[in-house]
Amino acid sequence: MTADSIQTTYRFQLLATSDVHGQIVPYDYATKERRRDSLAALAPMIRREREASPELLLLDNGDALQGTPLAHFAARRSCGGTHPIIAAMNELGYDAAVFGNHEFNYGRELLEKAVRESEFPWLSAGIVDRATDEPAFGKPYIIKRINNGTIKIAVLGVTTHYIPNWENPEHIEGLRFQDALETVKHWAAHIREEEKPDLLVVAYHGGFERSLADGTAAERLTGENQAYAMCEAAKEAGIDVIITGHQHRLIADEVLGVTVLQPGFGGETIGKVTVDFEHENGRWTIREKKAELLTPNEWETDEQVTAVVDEAERQTQVWLDEPIGTVEGDMSVREGTIASRMADHPFISFVHRAQMEASGAELSVAAHLAEQPLGFGAQVTMRDVLANFRFPNTLTVLRLSGRDIRDALERTADYFRLDESGEPQVNPAYLEPKPQHYNYDMWAGIEYVLDIRQPVGYRVATVTRNGKPVTDDDSFEVVMNNYRASGGGDYEMFRGRPVVREMMIEQAELFADYFRRYRSVRAECSHSWKVVYE
């Protein structure tokens, strides 16, 4: 063999999905309209990319098993056989997947079944068994050899350790979530020393806590997102690529010399990393690397992917369209994002009534969980319920003081800002890096006024119960979803407060049962609170 015949360059490609949230088919479950985004829409691109680059690596970066009625039906009603989302991923030949926080929403039994059914490993270095301190679900990383085994690729999987702040404790019993940043540092050093890879990829189900442009804080630095800190540690740790998720952002960039990706959510894009290797001085080195986002063609879908979920989809559609009750009056939400949160509304009033009846609590906290809430029309189906209640939250009753309530109202009032003309608008912090309208709460059982002309922290004008002022020392039983009860959304005043009782039925099922029990529900509200700005 002559020197000229020795291969001196090699191009490697990696594809990554993240936050698909059960969107396997290009279908909007609320409107029944076709949509472009879905795993089935990404699949033709995946197949073409793999045909062009047979040694391509395909990863999923978490939050695959929750988010659509299909995912809910598969978890709660069972479609029989392999979980449909896993079946779709198996069909596409994923090389590995990382646990997202929403993977735990339906409990350990369903998750472990999904892992067993997967024809690929699930990775998370930082989720360990409390008893042994060993990785709870098997491999923290995988090694792939390419180019006839001469090039070694390592992929380390890690998950945001903030999960215990949101998740039902029963769903994560026996698990410990180690700090994701420290986990990456530890395992990257181990991989570099033991495996000596030519490329080290971190697949992190978490996002960026700082601006990619200048490193300034983009959110409260709670530890939920640590990708920028990982980029800062990358040179010492030897990390070349970081795939991110969780925030549902579209990112293809370089940060402090690290190639970074985040491919949105629901199958809107797939992330692609191209790495050009060069062989010199007896070893392979990285000559160039590039990140990009690939967008699916508007009407192209993969029939093989849709076929493996076809029966589960059929069963889901039948279940979604079963009538469960009717509404007397108007419970639809026609107002925009701001208007639907400025004063009491019949839809939110219904949520409060159902929550208080189920829990026996004196007060209730609720939020619009859909970015564009729909409410209910004259006839209500399970499709309508799930369109409004996207997350499998349960209810928790906390004992709160009057001081806690006032602090919580001040936190929720931060949702608003006034523009130059004095009109209300949404605080940009609730829009970027991802929409968080679900962190604006509305209350029942008390009367209150939020004056958003006042500085943040001084916006609660009045708080009364039955016309009597609520004092700091007053005590109430308050029902809310388990995410909020754990302090989710930076409601620190709820964290650690006494838990009076828990209702383990999911909110969607609870509201559906309410309609089944009463058949007809009147649209009404008490007009007990408002937001003023003029």
Coordinates of C-alpha atoms in Angstrom, one line a residue:
M1 CA 0.0 0.0 0.0
T2 CA 1.4 3.4 -1.0
A3 CA 1.2 6.5 1.1
D4 CA -1.2 8.0 -1.4
S5 CA -3.7 5.2 -0.9
I6 CA -4.0 5.8 2.9
Q7 CA -7.2 7.6 3.8
T8 CA -6.4 10.9 5.5
T9 CA -9.8 12.5 5.9
Y10 CA -13.2 11.3 7.1
R11 CA -16.6 13.0 7.5
F12 CA -18.8 11.9 10.3
Q13 CA -22.5 13.0 10.8
L14 CA -24.8 12.9 13.8
L15 CA -28.5 13.6 13.9
A16 CA -30.5 14.5 17.0
T17 CA -34.1 14.9 17.9
S18 CA -35.3 16.3 21.2
D19 CA -38.6 17.1 22.9
V20 CA -40.6 15.2 20.3
H21 CA -43.3 14.9 23.1
G22 CA -45.2 12.0 21.5
Q23 CA -45.8 13.9 18.2
I24 CA -45.2 10.9 15.9
V25 CA -47.7 11.7 13.2
P26 CA -48.3 15.1 11.5
Y27 CA -51.6 15.7 13.1
D28 CA -53.0 18.4 15.4
Y29 CA -55.1 16.5 18.0
A30 CA -57.0 19.6 19.1
T31 CA -58.0 21.0 15.7
K32 CA -57.9 17.7 13.7
E33 CA -55.8 19.5 11.1
R34 CA -52.7 18.3 9.4
R35 CA -49.4 19.8 10.7
R36 CA -45.9 19.6 9.3
D37 CA -44.0 18.9 12.4
S38 CA -43.7 15.3 13.6
L39 CA -41.3 12.4 13.8
A40 CA -42.9 10.9 10.7
A41 CA -42.1 14.1 8.9
L42 CA -38.5 14.0 10.0
A43 CA -38.1 10.4 9.1
P44 CA -37.6 10.8 5.3
M45 CA -34.7 13.2 6.0
I46 CA -33.3 10.7 8.5
R47 CA -33.4 7.9 5.9
R48 CA -31.8 10.1 3.2
E49 CA -29.0 11.3 5.6
R50 CA -28.3 7.7 6.6
E51 CA -28.2 6.5 3.0
A52 CA -25.7 9.2 2.2
S53 CA -23.7 8.6 5.4
P54 CA -24.2 4.9 6.5
E55 CA -22.2 5.4 9.7
L56 CA -24.4 8.2 10.9
L57 CA -25.4 8.3 14.6
L58 CA -29.0 9.0 15.5
L59 CA -29.9 10.2 19.0
D60 CA -32.9 11.3 20.9
N61 CA -32.3 13.9 23.6
G62 CA -35.4 13.2 25.8
D63 CA -39.1 14.0 26.4
A64 CA -40.3 11.5 23.9
L65 CA -43.0 9.6 25.9
Q66 CA -45.3 12.5 27.0
G67 CA -47.1 15.3 25.3
T68 CA -49.9 14.1 22.9
P69 CA -53.1 12.3 23.4
L70 CA -51.4 9.3 21.7
A71 CA -48.8 9.3 24.4
H72 CA -51.5 9.7 27.1
F73 CA -53.6 6.9 25.6
A74 CA -50.6 4.6 25.4
A75 CA -49.7 5.2 29.0
R76 CA -53.2 5.1 30.5
R77 CA -55.4 3.0 28.3
S78 CA -52.7 0.7 26.7
C79 CA -52.6 0.1 23.0
G80 CA -51.3 -3.5 23.3
G81 CA -47.8 -4.5 22.3
T82 CA -44.8 -2.2 22.1
H83 CA -45.3 1.4 23.2
P84 CA -46.2 3.2 19.9
I85 CA -43.6 5.9 20.4
I86 CA -40.9 3.3 21.1
A87 CA -42.1 1.3 18.0
A88 CA -41.6 4.4 15.8
M89 CA -38.1 5.0 17.3
N90 CA -37.2 1.4 16.8
E91 CA -38.4 1.6 13.1
L92 CA -36.0 4.5 12.6
G93 CA -33.0 2.7 14.2
Y94 CA -32.1 5.1 16.9
D95 CA -28.6 4.5 18.4
A96 CA -29.5 5.9 21.8
A97 CA -31.9 8.0 23.8
V98 CA -31.5 10.2 26.8
F99 CA -34.1 10.5 29.6
G100 CA -36.0 13.8 29.7
N101 CA -37.9 15.0 32.7
H102 CA -41.2 14.1 31.2
E103 CA -40.2 10.5 30.7
F104 CA -41.0 10.0 34.4
N105 CA -44.6 11.5 34.2
Y106 CA -46.4 8.2 34.0
G107 CA -44.3 6.4 36.6
R108 CA -41.5 3.9 36.8
E109 CA -43.5 0.9 35.5
L110 CA -44.3 2.4 32.2
L111 CA -40.9 3.9 31.8
E112 CA -39.1 0.7 32.5
K113 CA -41.4 -1.2 30.1
A114 CA -40.5 1.4 27.4
V115 CA -36.8 1.0 28.1
R116 CA -37.1 -2.9 27.8
E117 CA -39.0 -2.5 24.5
S118 CA -36.4 -0.2 23.0
E119 CA -33.9 -1.6 20.5
F120 CA -31.4 1.0 21.6
P121 CA -29.9 2.0 25.0
W122 CA -31.2 4.8 27.2
L123 CA -28.5 7.0 28.7
S124 CA -28.3 9.1 31.8
A125 CA -25.1 9.2 33.8
G126 CA -26.7 11.3 36.6
I127 CA -29.7 9.3 37.5
V128 CA -28.6 6.8 40.1
D129 CA -30.1 4.1 42.3
R130 CA -30.2 5.5 45.9
A131 CA -29.2 2.2 47.3
T132 CA -26.1 1.6 45.2
D133 CA -25.2 5.0 43.7
E134 CA -24.9 3.2 40.3
P135 CA -26.6 4.4 37.1
A136 CA -30.2 3.4 37.6
F137 CA -31.0 2.6 33.9
G138 CA -27.8 1.0 32.6
K139 CA -25.3 2.8 30.5
P140 CA -24.1 6.4 31.1
Y141 CA -22.5 6.5 27.7
I142 CA -22.0 4.6 24.5
I143 CA -19.0 4.1 22.2
K144 CA -19.4 3.9 18.4
R145 CA -16.5 2.9 16.2
I146 CA -16.5 4.2 12.6
N147 CA -14.3 4.2 9.5
N148 CA -13.4 0.5 9.9
G149 CA -13.0 1.0 13.6
T150 CA -10.2 3.6 13.3
I151 CA -12.3 6.5 14.7
K152 CA -13.9 6.3 18.1
I153 CA -17.0 8.3 19.0
A154 CA -18.3 8.6 22.6
V155 CA -21.8 9.9 23.6
L156 CA -22.5 10.7 27.2
G157 CA -26.1 11.1 28.2
V158 CA -27.2 13.3 31.2
T159 CA -30.5 14.7 32.4
T160 CA -31.4 17.9 34.3
H161 CA -31.2 17.1 38.0
Y162 CA -34.1 19.5 38.7
I163 CA -36.7 16.7 38.2
P164 CA -37.5 16.2 42.0
N165 CA -38.7 19.8 42.0
W166 CA -41.5 18.9 39.6
E167 CA -42.2 15.2 39.6
N168 CA -44.6 13.1 41.7
P169 CA -42.3 11.6 44.3
E170 CA -43.8 8.1 43.7
H171 CA -42.6 8.2 40.1
I172 CA -39.0 8.7 41.1
E173 CA -38.9 6.7 44.3
G174 CA -35.5 5.0 44.8
L175 CA -33.7 7.4 42.5
R176 CA -31.2 10.2 43.1
F177 CA -30.6 12.9 40.6
Q178 CA -27.0 14.1 40.7
D179 CA -26.0 17.6 39.7
A180 CA -25.8 17.5 35.9
L181 CA -22.8 19.8 35.5
E182 CA -20.7 17.8 38.0
T183 CA -21.8 14.6 36.4
V184 CA -20.6 15.7 33.0
K185 CA -17.3 16.8 34.4
H186 CA -16.8 13.4 36.2
W187 CA -17.9 11.2 33.3
A188 CA -16.1 13.2 30.6
A189 CA -12.8 12.8 32.5
H190 CA -13.5 9.1 32.9
I191 CA -14.3 8.7 29.2
R192 CA -11.2 10.7 28.1
E193 CA -9.0 8.6 30.3
E194 CA -10.5 5.2 29.8
E195 CA -11.9 5.3 26.2
K196 CA -9.7 8.0 24.6
P197 CA -12.3 8.9 22.0
D198 CA -11.6 11.0 18.9
L199 CA -14.9 12.9 19.5
L200 CA -16.8 13.3 22.7
V201 CA -20.5 14.3 22.5
V202 CA -22.6 15.2 25.5
A203 CA -26.4 14.7 25.0
Y204 CA -27.9 16.8 27.8
H205 CA -31.6 17.1 28.4
G206 CA -31.4 20.6 29.7
G207 CA -30.9 24.0 28.2
F208 CA -28.9 27.2 28.4
E209 CA -29.0 29.3 31.5
R210 CA -27.0 32.2 29.9
S211 CA -27.1 34.2 26.6
L212 CA -25.1 32.3 23.9
A213 CA -23.8 35.7 22.7
D214 CA -22.3 37.2 25.8
G215 CA -22.8 34.8 28.7
T216 CA -25.1 37.1 30.7
A217 CA -27.8 35.3 32.8
A218 CA -30.9 34.6 30.7
E219 CA -32.9 33.2 33.6
R220 CA -32.6 32.6 37.4
L221 CA -29.6 30.4 37.9
T222 CA -31.4 27.6 39.7
G223 CA -29.5 24.7 38.2
E224 CA -32.4 23.6 36.0
N225 CA -30.3 24.5 32.9
Q226 CA -26.5 24.3 32.9
A227 CA -25.5 24.0 29.2
Y228 CA -23.5 27.3 29.2
A229 CA -21.5 26.1 32.3
M230 CA -20.9 22.9 30.4
C231 CA -19.5 24.8 27.5
E232 CA -17.2 26.7 30.0
A233 CA -16.0 23.4 31.3
A234 CA -15.6 21.8 27.9
K235 CA -12.0 22.6 27.2
E236 CA -10.7 21.0 30.3
A237 CA -13.2 18.1 30.0
G238 CA -12.5 17.5 26.4
I239 CA -16.0 18.0 25.2
D240 CA -16.5 18.7 21.5
V241 CA -20.3 18.8 21.0
I242 CA -23.2 19.4 23.3
I243 CA -26.7 18.5 22.3
T244 CA -29.3 20.3 24.4
G245 CA -33.1 20.3 24.8
H246 CA -35.8 21.0 27.4
Q247 CA -36.3 24.6 26.5
H248 CA -37.8 23.9 23.0
R249 CA -35.4 26.4 21.4
L250 CA -33.9 26.3 17.9
I251 CA -30.1 26.5 18.3
A252 CA -27.3 25.5 15.9
D253 CA -24.2 27.4 17.0
E254 CA -20.7 27.5 18.5
V255 CA -20.3 28.5 22.1
L256 CA -16.8 28.9 23.5
G257 CA -15.5 26.6 20.9
V258 CA -18.2 23.9 21.5
T259 CA -20.6 22.9 18.8
V260 CA -24.1 23.2 20.2
L261 CA -27.5 22.1 19.1
Q262 CA -31.1 22.3 20.2
P263 CA -33.8 21.2 17.7
G264 CA -37.0 22.7 19.1
F265 CA -39.9 20.4 19.9
G266 CA -42.6 18.3 18.4
G267 CA -40.4 17.3 15.5
E268 CA -40.2 20.8 14.0
T269 CA -36.5 20.2 13.0
I270 CA -33.8 17.7 13.4
G271 CA -30.3 18.8 14.5
K272 CA -27.3 17.8 12.4
V273 CA -23.7 17.9 13.4
T274 CA -21.0 17.3 10.7
V275 CA -17.5 16.6 11.9
D276 CA -14.5 16.5 9.5
F277 CA -11.6 14.4 10.7
E278 CA -8.1 14.5 9.5
H279 CA -5.4 11.8 10.0
E280 CA -2.0 13.2 10.9
N281 CA 0.9 12.1 13.0
G282 CA -0.6 8.7 13.5
R283 CA -4.0 9.9 14.9
W284 CA -7.3 11.4 13.9
T285 CA -8.0 15.0 14.8
I286 CA -11.0 17.2 14.3
R287 CA -10.4 19.6 11.4
E288 CA -13.8 21.2 11.4
K289 CA -17.3 20.8 12.9
K290 CA -20.6 22.4 12.1
A291 CA -24.1 22.4 13.5
E292 CA -27.3 23.0 11.5
L293 CA -31.1 22.4 11.8
L294 CA -32.9 20.5 9.1
T295 CA -36.6 21.4 8.5
P296 CA -39.0 18.7 7.1
N297 CA -40.8 19.2 3.8
E298 CA -44.3 20.4 4.3
W299 CA -46.2 17.4 3.1
E300 CA -43.7 14.6 3.2
T301 CA -44.2 11.8 5.7
D302 CA -42.7 8.3 6.2
E303 CA -45.3 5.6 5.7
Q304 CA -43.3 3.0 7.6
V305 CA -43.3 5.2 10.7
T306 CA -47.0 6.0 10.5
A307 CA -47.8 2.3 9.9
V308 CA -46.2 1.1 13.2
V309 CA -48.5 3.5 15.2
D310 CA -51.5 3.2 13.0
E311 CA -53.6 0.9 15.3
A312 CA -52.7 2.9 18.4
E313 CA -53.7 6.1 16.6
R314 CA -57.0 4.6 15.5
Q315 CA -57.8 3.6 19.1
T316 CA -56.7 7.0 20.3
Q317 CA -59.0 8.8 17.9
V318 CA -62.0 6.8 18.9
W319 CA -61.4 7.5 22.6
L320 CA -60.8 11.2 21.9
D321 CA -64.1 11.7 20.2
E322 CA -66.4 10.1 22.8
P323 CA -68.7 12.8 24.2
I324 CA -68.4 13.1 28.0
G325 CA -70.6 16.1 28.7
T326 CA -72.1 19.4 27.7
V327 CA -71.7 23.0 28.7
E328 CA -74.7 25.4 29.4
G329 CA -73.5 28.8 28.3
D330 CA -70.1 29.8 27.0
M331 CA -66.9 28.3 28.4
S332 CA -64.8 28.9 25.3
V333 CA -61.7 31.1 25.6
R334 CA -61.7 33.6 22.7
E335 CA -59.6 36.2 24.4
G336 CA -55.9 36.5 23.5
T337 CA -53.0 35.5 25.8
I338 CA -53.2 38.7 27.9
A339 CA -57.0 39.1 28.0
S340 CA -57.7 35.6 29.2
R341 CA -55.5 36.3 32.3
M342 CA -56.8 39.7 33.3
A343 CA -60.0 38.7 35.1
D344 CA -62.0 35.7 36.2
H345 CA -63.3 33.5 33.3
P346 CA -65.9 30.7 33.2
F347 CA -63.4 28.2 32.0
I348 CA -60.9 28.8 34.9
S349 CA -63.9 29.0 37.3
F350 CA -64.8 25.5 36.2
V351 CA -61.3 24.3 36.9
H352 CA -61.5 25.7 40.4
R353 CA -64.8 24.2 41.1
A354 CA -63.7 20.7 40.0
Q355 CA -60.4 21.0 42.0
M356 CA -62.1 22.2 45.2
E357 CA -64.8 19.5 45.0
A358 CA -62.3 16.8 44.4
S359 CA -60.0 18.0 47.2
G360 CA -62.3 19.6 49.8
A361 CA -59.8 22.6 49.9
E362 CA -60.9 26.1 50.8
L363 CA -58.9 27.8 48.0
S364 CA -57.8 26.8 44.6
V365 CA -54.9 27.8 42.2
A366 CA -55.1 27.1 38.5
A367 CA -53.4 28.2 35.3
H368 CA -54.0 28.0 31.6
L369 CA -51.8 25.0 30.7
A370 CA -52.1 25.5 26.9
E371 CA -50.2 28.3 25.3
Q372 CA -53.3 29.3 23.4
P373 CA -56.2 28.1 25.7
L374 CA -59.3 26.9 24.0
G375 CA -61.8 26.3 26.8
F376 CA -64.9 24.2 26.1
G377 CA -67.6 24.4 23.5
A378 CA -71.2 23.2 23.9
Q379 CA -70.3 19.5 23.7
V380 CA -67.2 18.3 25.5
T381 CA -65.0 15.3 24.4
M382 CA -61.8 13.9 25.8
R383 CA -60.1 15.6 22.9
D384 CA -61.2 19.0 24.4
V385 CA -60.0 18.1 27.8
L386 CA -56.6 17.0 26.7
A387 CA -56.2 20.1 24.5
N388 CA -56.5 22.2 27.6
F389 CA -54.6 20.0 30.0
R390 CA -51.5 18.9 28.3
F391 CA -49.5 17.7 31.3
P392 CA -50.2 14.6 33.5
N393 CA -50.3 16.6 36.7
T394 CA -52.1 15.5 39.8
L395 CA -53.5 17.6 42.7
T396 CA -51.9 18.5 46.0
V397 CA -53.5 20.4 48.9
L398 CA -51.0 22.5 50.9
R399 CA -51.6 24.4 54.1
L400 CA -50.6 28.0 53.4
S401 CA -50.4 31.2 55.4
G402 CA -51.8 34.5 54.3
R403 CA -48.3 35.6 53.9
D404 CA -47.6 32.7 51.5
I405 CA -50.7 33.7 49.5
R406 CA -49.6 37.3 49.2
D407 CA -46.1 36.3 48.1
A408 CA -47.6 33.9 45.5
L409 CA -49.8 36.6 44.1
E410 CA -46.8 39.0 43.8
R411 CA -45.0 36.2 42.0
T412 CA -47.8 35.7 39.5
A413 CA -48.2 39.5 39.0
D414 CA -44.7 39.5 37.6
Y415 CA -46.2 38.0 34.5
F416 CA -47.2 41.5 33.3
R417 CA -45.4 44.5 32.0
L418 CA -46.7 47.8 30.6
D419 CA -45.7 49.0 27.2
E420 CA -44.9 52.7 26.3
S421 CA -48.5 53.5 25.9
G422 CA -49.5 51.9 29.3
E423 CA -51.1 48.8 27.8
P424 CA -50.4 45.4 29.4
Q425 CA -48.0 43.0 27.8
V426 CA -46.4 39.7 28.8
N427 CA -43.1 39.9 30.7
P428 CA -40.4 38.8 28.2
A429 CA -39.1 36.4 30.9
Y430 CA -42.3 34.3 30.3
L431 CA -41.6 34.2 26.6
E432 CA -37.9 33.5 26.3
P433 CA -36.1 31.2 26.2
K434 CA -39.4 29.3 25.9
P435 CA -43.1 30.3 26.6
Q436 CA -44.0 29.8 30.2
H437 CA -47.6 31.1 30.3
Y438 CA -48.4 28.2 32.6
N439 CA -46.6 29.9 35.4
Y440 CA -49.3 32.6 35.7
D441 CA -51.8 31.5 38.3
M442 CA -55.4 32.5 39.0
W443 CA -57.0 31.9 42.4
A444 CA -60.5 31.1 43.7
G445 CA -61.9 31.3 47.2
I446 CA -60.4 34.7 47.8
E447 CA -61.0 38.2 46.3
Y448 CA -58.0 40.1 45.0
V449 CA -56.8 43.0 42.9
L450 CA -53.4 43.1 41.1
D451 CA -52.3 46.7 40.2
I452 CA -49.7 46.2 37.6
R453 CA -48.9 49.9 37.5
Q454 CA -46.9 49.4 40.7
P455 CA -43.4 48.1 40.9
V456 CA -42.8 44.3 40.9
G457 CA -43.2 43.0 44.4
Y458 CA -45.8 45.7 45.3
R459 CA -48.6 44.9 43.0
V460 CA -51.1 43.1 45.3
A461 CA -53.5 45.9 46.1
T462 CA -56.1 43.9 48.1
V463 CA -56.6 40.3 49.3
T464 CA -59.8 39.4 51.1
R465 CA -61.9 36.3 51.8
N466 CA -65.6 36.8 52.0
G467 CA -64.9 40.5 52.2
K468 CA -62.6 40.2 55.2
P469 CA -58.9 41.1 54.7
V470 CA -56.5 38.1 54.7
T471 CA -53.8 38.6 57.3
D472 CA -50.3 37.1 57.2
D473 CA -51.2 34.7 60.1
D474 CA -54.3 33.4 58.5
S475 CA -54.1 29.7 57.4
F476 CA -55.9 28.0 54.5
E477 CA -56.0 24.7 52.7
V478 CA -55.1 25.4 49.0
V479 CA -55.4 22.9 46.1
M480 CA -53.1 23.2 43.1
N481 CA -51.3 20.9 40.7
N482 CA -48.3 18.9 42.0
Y483 CA -45.8 20.9 39.8
R484 CA -46.8 24.1 41.5
A485 CA -47.0 22.6 44.9
S486 CA -43.4 21.5 44.6
G487 CA -42.4 25.2 44.0
G488 CA -42.3 24.8 40.2
G489 CA -42.2 28.0 38.3
D490 CA -40.2 29.7 41.0
Y491 CA -43.0 29.7 43.5
E492 CA -40.5 29.2 46.3
M493 CA -43.1 30.1 49.0
F494 CA -44.9 26.7 48.3
R495 CA -41.8 24.6 48.7
G496 CA -41.7 22.7 52.0
R497 CA -45.2 23.8 53.1
P498 CA -47.3 21.1 54.9
V499 CA -49.0 18.7 52.5
V500 CA -52.6 18.1 53.7
R501 CA -53.5 15.5 51.1
E502 CA -52.8 14.4 47.6
M503 CA -55.2 13.2 44.8
M504 CA -53.3 10.9 42.5
I505 CA -55.7 11.1 39.6
E506 CA -54.4 13.1 36.8
Q507 CA -56.1 16.5 36.2
A508 CA -57.3 15.6 32.7
E509 CA -59.0 12.5 34.1
L510 CA -60.4 14.4 37.0
F511 CA -62.0 17.0 34.8
A512 CA -63.4 14.4 32.4
D513 CA -64.9 12.5 35.4
Y514 CA -66.5 15.8 36.5
F515 CA -68.3 16.0 33.2
R516 CA -69.3 12.4 33.3
R517 CA -70.7 12.8 36.8
Y518 CA -72.8 15.9 36.1
R519 CA -73.2 15.5 32.3
S520 CA -74.1 19.2 32.0
V521 CA -72.0 21.9 33.5
R522 CA -73.0 25.6 33.7
A523 CA -70.6 28.3 32.5
E524 CA -70.3 30.8 35.3
C525 CA -67.8 32.7 37.4
S526 CA -67.7 34.9 40.5
H527 CA -65.7 37.8 39.1
S528 CA -63.7 37.7 42.4
W529 CA -60.4 39.1 41.1
K530 CA -59.0 41.4 38.4
V531 CA -55.9 43.0 37.1
V532 CA -55.9 46.8 36.8
Y533 CA -53.6 49.0 34.8
E534 CA -55.3 52.4 34.3

